[in-house]
Coordinates of C-alpha atoms in Angstrom, one line a residue:
M270 CA -0.2 0.1 0.2
D271 CA 0.9 3.8 -0.8
K272 CA 2.3 5.9 1.9
K273 CA -0.3 8.1 2.2
Q274 CA 0.8 11.6 1.3
P275 CA -0.1 15.2 3.8
S276 CA -3.0 17.0 2.4
P277 CA -2.0 20.4 1.3
S278 CA -4.0 22.5 4.0
S279 CA -1.4 20.0 6.5
S280 CA 1.5 20.6 4.8
R281 CA 1.0 24.3 4.9
E282 CA -0.4 24.2 9.0
T283 CA 2.9 21.8 9.9
G284 CA 5.2 24.8 7.4
L285 CA 3.3 27.8 9.7
F286 CA 4.1 26.8 13.1
S287 CA 8.0 25.7 12.2
A288 CA 8.4 29.2 10.3
F289 CA 6.7 30.6 12.9
S290 CA 8.4 28.6 15.6
A291 CA 11.8 29.0 14.3
Y292 CA 11.1 33.4 15.0
V293 CA 9.8 33.4 18.5
I294 CA 13.5 31.1 18.7
W295 CA 15.3 34.1 17.6
G296 CA 13.1 36.6 19.1
I297 CA 13.4 35.3 22.1
L298 CA 17.4 34.9 22.0
P299 CA 18.5 37.4 23.4
L300 CA 16.8 36.3 27.0
Y301 CA 19.3 33.3 26.3
W302 CA 22.5 35.3 25.8
K303 CA 22.0 37.8 28.5
G304 CA 22.1 34.6 30.8
L305 CA 26.2 34.7 30.0
T306 CA 26.3 37.6 31.2
G307 CA 30.2 38.5 32.4
V308 CA 31.0 36.2 29.5
P309 CA 32.5 38.2 26.6
S310 CA 31.2 38.4 23.2
A311 CA 34.2 37.2 21.7
E312 CA 33.8 33.7 24.5
L313 CA 30.2 33.7 23.2
L314 CA 31.3 33.8 19.5
A315 CA 33.6 31.1 19.6
W316 CA 31.3 28.8 21.5
R317 CA 28.5 29.5 19.1
V318 CA 30.5 28.6 15.9
T319 CA 31.8 25.9 17.9
G320 CA 29.6 24.0 18.7
C321 CA 28.4 25.0 15.3
A322 CA 31.0 23.6 13.3
V323 CA 30.1 20.7 15.6
L324 CA 26.3 19.6 14.8
A325 CA 26.0 21.0 11.6
W326 CA 28.7 18.4 10.5
A327 CA 27.1 15.5 12.8
V328 CA 23.8 16.2 10.7
L329 CA 25.5 16.2 7.5
I330 CA 27.4 12.7 8.0
L331 CA 24.2 11.1 9.4
R332 CA 22.6 12.8 6.2
R333 CA 25.7 10.8 4.0
R334 CA 25.7 14.3 2.1
P335 CA 29.3 16.0 3.5
L336 CA 30.1 17.2 0.2
A337 CA 26.7 18.1 -0.9
L338 CA 27.4 21.7 -1.1
L339 CA 30.5 21.0 -3.6
R340 CA 29.1 18.4 -5.7
P341 CA 25.3 19.6 -7.5
T342 CA 23.0 16.6 -7.7
D343 CA 24.2 16.4 -10.9
G344 CA 27.0 14.6 -9.9
E345 CA 29.6 17.1 -11.2
A346 CA 32.3 19.3 -9.8
A347 CA 31.1 22.4 -8.7
H348 CA 33.1 25.6 -10.1
S349 CA 35.9 26.7 -8.5
G350 CA 33.9 30.4 -7.4
M351 CA 31.8 28.0 -4.6
V352 CA 34.9 27.9 -2.8
I353 CA 35.0 31.7 -2.4
R354 CA 31.4 31.9 -1.9
V355 CA 31.8 29.6 1.4
L356 CA 35.0 31.6 2.5
A357 CA 32.6 34.5 1.8
A358 CA 29.8 33.4 3.3
A359 CA 31.4 32.9 6.9
I360 CA 32.8 35.8 6.9
L361 CA 29.5 38.0 6.7
I362 CA 27.6 35.5 9.0
G363 CA 30.7 35.3 11.9
L364 CA 30.5 39.4 11.5
N365 CA 26.8 39.6 12.4
W366 CA 26.0 36.8 15.1
G367 CA 29.6 39.1 16.5
V368 CA 27.9 42.6 15.6
Y369 CA 24.8 41.1 17.6
L370 CA 26.1 39.4 20.3
W371 CA 28.4 42.5 21.1
A372 CA 24.7 44.7 20.7
V373 CA 23.4 41.8 23.6
E374 CA 26.2 42.6 25.3
T375 CA 26.3 46.1 25.7
E376 CA 22.3 46.9 25.8
K377 CA 22.0 47.7 22.3
M378 CA 19.2 45.4 21.5
V379 CA 16.3 48.8 20.3
E380 CA 19.5 49.2 17.2
A381 CA 19.4 45.8 17.1
S382 CA 16.4 45.2 16.1
L383 CA 16.1 48.0 13.5
G384 CA 18.6 46.5 12.0
Y385 CA 16.7 43.0 11.2
Y386 CA 14.1 45.1 10.3
I387 CA 15.8 47.3 7.8
N388 CA 17.4 43.9 6.3
P389 CA 14.2 43.2 4.0
L390 CA 15.0 46.4 2.4
V391 CA 18.6 46.0 2.0
N392 CA 17.9 42.4 0.4
V393 CA 15.2 44.6 -1.9
F394 CA 18.4 47.4 -2.5
L395 CA 20.4 44.2 -3.0
G396 CA 18.8 42.6 -6.1
M397 CA 18.3 45.5 -7.6
I398 CA 21.9 45.8 -7.9
F399 CA 23.0 42.4 -8.2
F400 CA 20.0 40.3 -10.0
S401 CA 19.1 43.5 -12.0
E402 CA 15.3 43.1 -10.3
K403 CA 12.9 45.7 -11.1
L404 CA 12.2 48.1 -7.8
G405 CA 9.0 49.5 -8.9
K406 CA 7.3 52.0 -7.7
I407 CA 5.6 51.9 -3.9
R408 CA 9.4 49.2 -3.4
F409 CA 11.7 52.9 -4.0
A410 CA 8.9 55.0 -2.1
A411 CA 9.5 52.4 1.0
L412 CA 13.3 52.4 0.8
M413 CA 12.8 55.8 1.4
L414 CA 11.4 56.4 3.8
A415 CA 13.4 53.7 5.7
F416 CA 16.3 56.1 4.0
I417 CA 14.4 58.7 6.3
G418 CA 14.3 56.3 9.3
V419 CA 17.5 56.2 9.6
M420 CA 18.6 59.6 8.9
I421 CA 16.4 60.4 11.6
M422 CA 18.0 58.5 14.4
T423 CA 21.8 59.7 12.8
V424 CA 20.4 63.1 13.4
Q425 CA 18.9 62.7 16.7
S426 CA 21.6 61.1 18.3
G427 CA 24.5 62.2 16.7
V428 CA 26.0 59.0 15.7
V429 CA 25.1 56.5 12.4
P430 CA 23.2 53.7 13.8
W431 CA 26.4 51.7 12.8
V432 CA 24.8 48.6 14.5
S433 CA 21.7 48.6 13.0
L434 CA 23.4 49.0 9.2
A435 CA 26.0 46.3 10.4
L436 CA 23.5 43.9 11.2
A437 CA 21.2 44.7 8.1
L438 CA 24.5 44.4 5.9
T439 CA 25.9 41.9 6.5
F440 CA 22.9 39.1 6.9
G441 CA 21.6 40.9 3.6
L442 CA 24.9 39.6 1.7
Y443 CA 24.7 37.2 3.4
A444 CA 21.5 36.5 1.6
L445 CA 23.1 37.5 -1.5
V446 CA 25.8 35.1 -1.6
T447 CA 24.1 31.7 0.1
K448 CA 21.8 32.1 -2.4
Q449 CA 24.1 31.1 -5.1
F450 CA 24.6 28.1 -3.6
P451 CA 23.2 25.1 -5.4
S452 CA 19.3 24.3 -4.5
S453 CA 19.9 20.9 -3.0
V454 CA 21.6 22.4 -0.4
D455 CA 19.6 23.2 2.6
S456 CA 20.8 25.8 5.7
I457 CA 22.3 23.9 8.0
E458 CA 24.3 21.7 5.5
A459 CA 25.6 25.0 4.2
L460 CA 26.5 26.4 7.6
G461 CA 28.2 22.8 7.5
W462 CA 30.8 24.4 5.2
E463 CA 30.7 28.1 6.2
M464 CA 31.4 26.5 10.1
V465 CA 34.9 24.7 7.8
V466 CA 35.8 27.8 7.9
L467 CA 35.0 29.7 11.1
G468 CA 35.0 26.5 13.6
P469 CA 38.9 26.5 14.0
L470 CA 39.1 29.8 14.8
G471 CA 37.0 29.2 17.5
V472 CA 38.6 26.1 18.3
L473 CA 41.5 27.8 18.8
Y474 CA 40.0 31.0 20.7
L475 CA 39.1 28.6 23.3
L476 CA 41.6 27.1 23.4
R477 CA 44.0 30.1 24.0
E478 CA 41.4 31.3 26.9
G479 CA 41.0 28.1 28.2
I480 CA 45.5 27.7 28.5
N481 CA 45.1 31.3 30.3
G482 CA 42.7 30.0 32.4
T483 CA 40.3 32.7 31.6
W484 CA 37.4 31.0 29.7
H485 CA 34.0 30.3 31.5
I486 CA 32.7 27.6 30.3
A487 CA 34.0 26.0 34.3
G488 CA 34.2 27.8 37.5
F489 CA 31.8 30.4 36.9
G490 CA 28.0 28.3 38.0
L491 CA 26.3 25.1 36.2
Q492 CA 24.2 28.0 34.3
I493 CA 26.9 29.4 32.6
T494 CA 28.1 25.9 31.6
V495 CA 25.4 24.8 30.6
L496 CA 24.1 27.9 28.5
L497 CA 27.9 28.1 26.7
L498 CA 27.4 23.9 25.9
F499 CA 24.2 24.4 24.5
A500 CA 24.9 27.6 22.3
G501 CA 25.4 26.1 18.9
A502 CA 22.6 23.5 19.7
I503 CA 20.6 27.3 20.0
T504 CA 21.6 28.2 16.7
L505 CA 21.2 25.4 14.6
L506 CA 17.1 24.5 16.0
P507 CA 15.4 27.8 14.8
L508 CA 17.6 27.3 11.2
W509 CA 16.4 24.1 10.6
L510 CA 12.5 25.3 12.2
F511 CA 13.0 28.1 9.0
G512 CA 14.3 25.4 6.7
R513 CA 11.5 23.6 7.0
G514 CA 8.8 26.4 6.8
A515 CA 10.1 28.5 4.1
K516 CA 9.7 25.0 1.9
K517 CA 6.1 24.7 2.9
L518 CA 5.1 28.0 3.0
P519 CA 4.0 31.2 0.4
L520 CA 6.9 33.6 0.3
G521 CA 3.9 36.4 1.1
V522 CA 3.6 35.0 4.3
L523 CA 6.7 34.3 5.4
G524 CA 7.7 38.4 4.6
F525 CA 4.8 38.9 6.9
L526 CA 6.4 35.9 9.6
Q527 CA 10.1 38.0 10.1
Y528 CA 9.1 40.8 11.2
I529 CA 8.1 38.7 14.4
A530 CA 11.6 38.4 15.7
P531 CA 12.5 42.2 15.6
T532 CA 9.6 43.4 17.1
M533 CA 9.9 41.1 20.3
M534 CA 13.6 41.7 19.7
L535 CA 12.6 46.4 20.3
L536 CA 9.5 44.5 23.3
L537 CA 12.4 43.0 25.3
G538 CA 14.9 45.8 25.0
V539 CA 12.6 48.6 25.8
A540 CA 10.4 46.2 28.3
A541 CA 12.8 44.3 29.9
F542 CA 16.5 45.5 29.5
G543 CA 15.3 48.6 29.8
E544 CA 16.7 50.4 27.1
P545 CA 16.0 54.1 26.4
F546 CA 13.4 54.3 22.9
G547 CA 13.1 58.5 22.8
W548 CA 11.2 60.2 20.1
G549 CA 14.3 60.1 17.6
K550 CA 13.7 56.2 17.9
A551 CA 10.2 56.1 17.8
A552 CA 10.3 58.5 15.0
A553 CA 13.0 56.4 13.2
F554 CA 11.1 53.3 13.7
F555 CA 8.2 55.1 12.7
F556 CA 8.9 54.9 8.8
I557 CA 10.8 52.1 8.4
L558 CA 7.5 50.4 9.7
V559 CA 5.5 52.7 6.9
A560 CA 7.8 51.3 4.8
L561 CA 7.5 47.3 5.9
G562 CA 4.2 48.1 5.3
L563 CA 4.4 49.6 1.7
Y564 CA 7.2 46.4 0.8
S565 CA 4.9 43.6 2.7
S566 CA 2.5 45.1 0.5
T567 CA 4.3 44.0 -2.6
F568 CA 3.9 40.2 -1.9
K569 CA 0.5 39.9 -2.6
K570 CA -0.1 42.0 -5.7
K571 CA 2.4 39.5 -6.9
Q572 CA 0.6 37.0 -5.8
D573 CA -2.5 38.1 -6.8
G574 CA -0.7 38.7 -10.5
S575 CA -1.2 42.3 -10.6
T576 CA 1.4 44.9 -11.0

């Protein structure tokens, strides 16, 4: 008897649950890292990339797909540019994680959330530059409103919100690079190869800290030890959930769900961590949220077949 296939509605519900769970986990991750207060962000990054390297490669080996990224499904060797792309992706995700962890450590979660709000609009801009994608009047207006929001925050604070821009740009460029990976490779398999670059650096850093007696894996309480050991797992879990959901949901649904994480980060920054949220930041967020509303409206138009 043939195995019963899941219905389209059941498949969509599973995808929605998976993607929603991924964004919620990303939204509350600052609480996880806050539980490691006192551990420098550089050491957190080292534990994160080391844990990811071990777990991601365990997944690749269990799937018997260790060379999936470098060898497409047709069996032919990938062109040499793939190595450069893996290297670029590793550098970009390492920078993104490093800035994010530093933002949590230095109580700049509001700025971090702004960066992830801006990210979809950065993707639009990069798509226009690198893939000659049509911008359209609505998306052009969205980009201009986002630019106004960033300028308001810059003028009000007297400094460029570099944390927001760094997170948006590094993640946008990371998406641009990984977009050119083989379609048969999922996010965990891609991350495994990126960790080939970052993992050894993380291990060397931790070895140096251990030799100097300055790492935090022991002697700072059970909570610190457990959270550091699971830093890789808490990174891979939402990636796996997102990849599972992305395969089952329309792009428009994902477009709306992606705002869950930065909204939760913003609320945590203001309500839980007590970060300031004056008129300048409020005005900047207003312009960017309006921009995102315009941007999101283009998803529905595409699905309806309108222009």
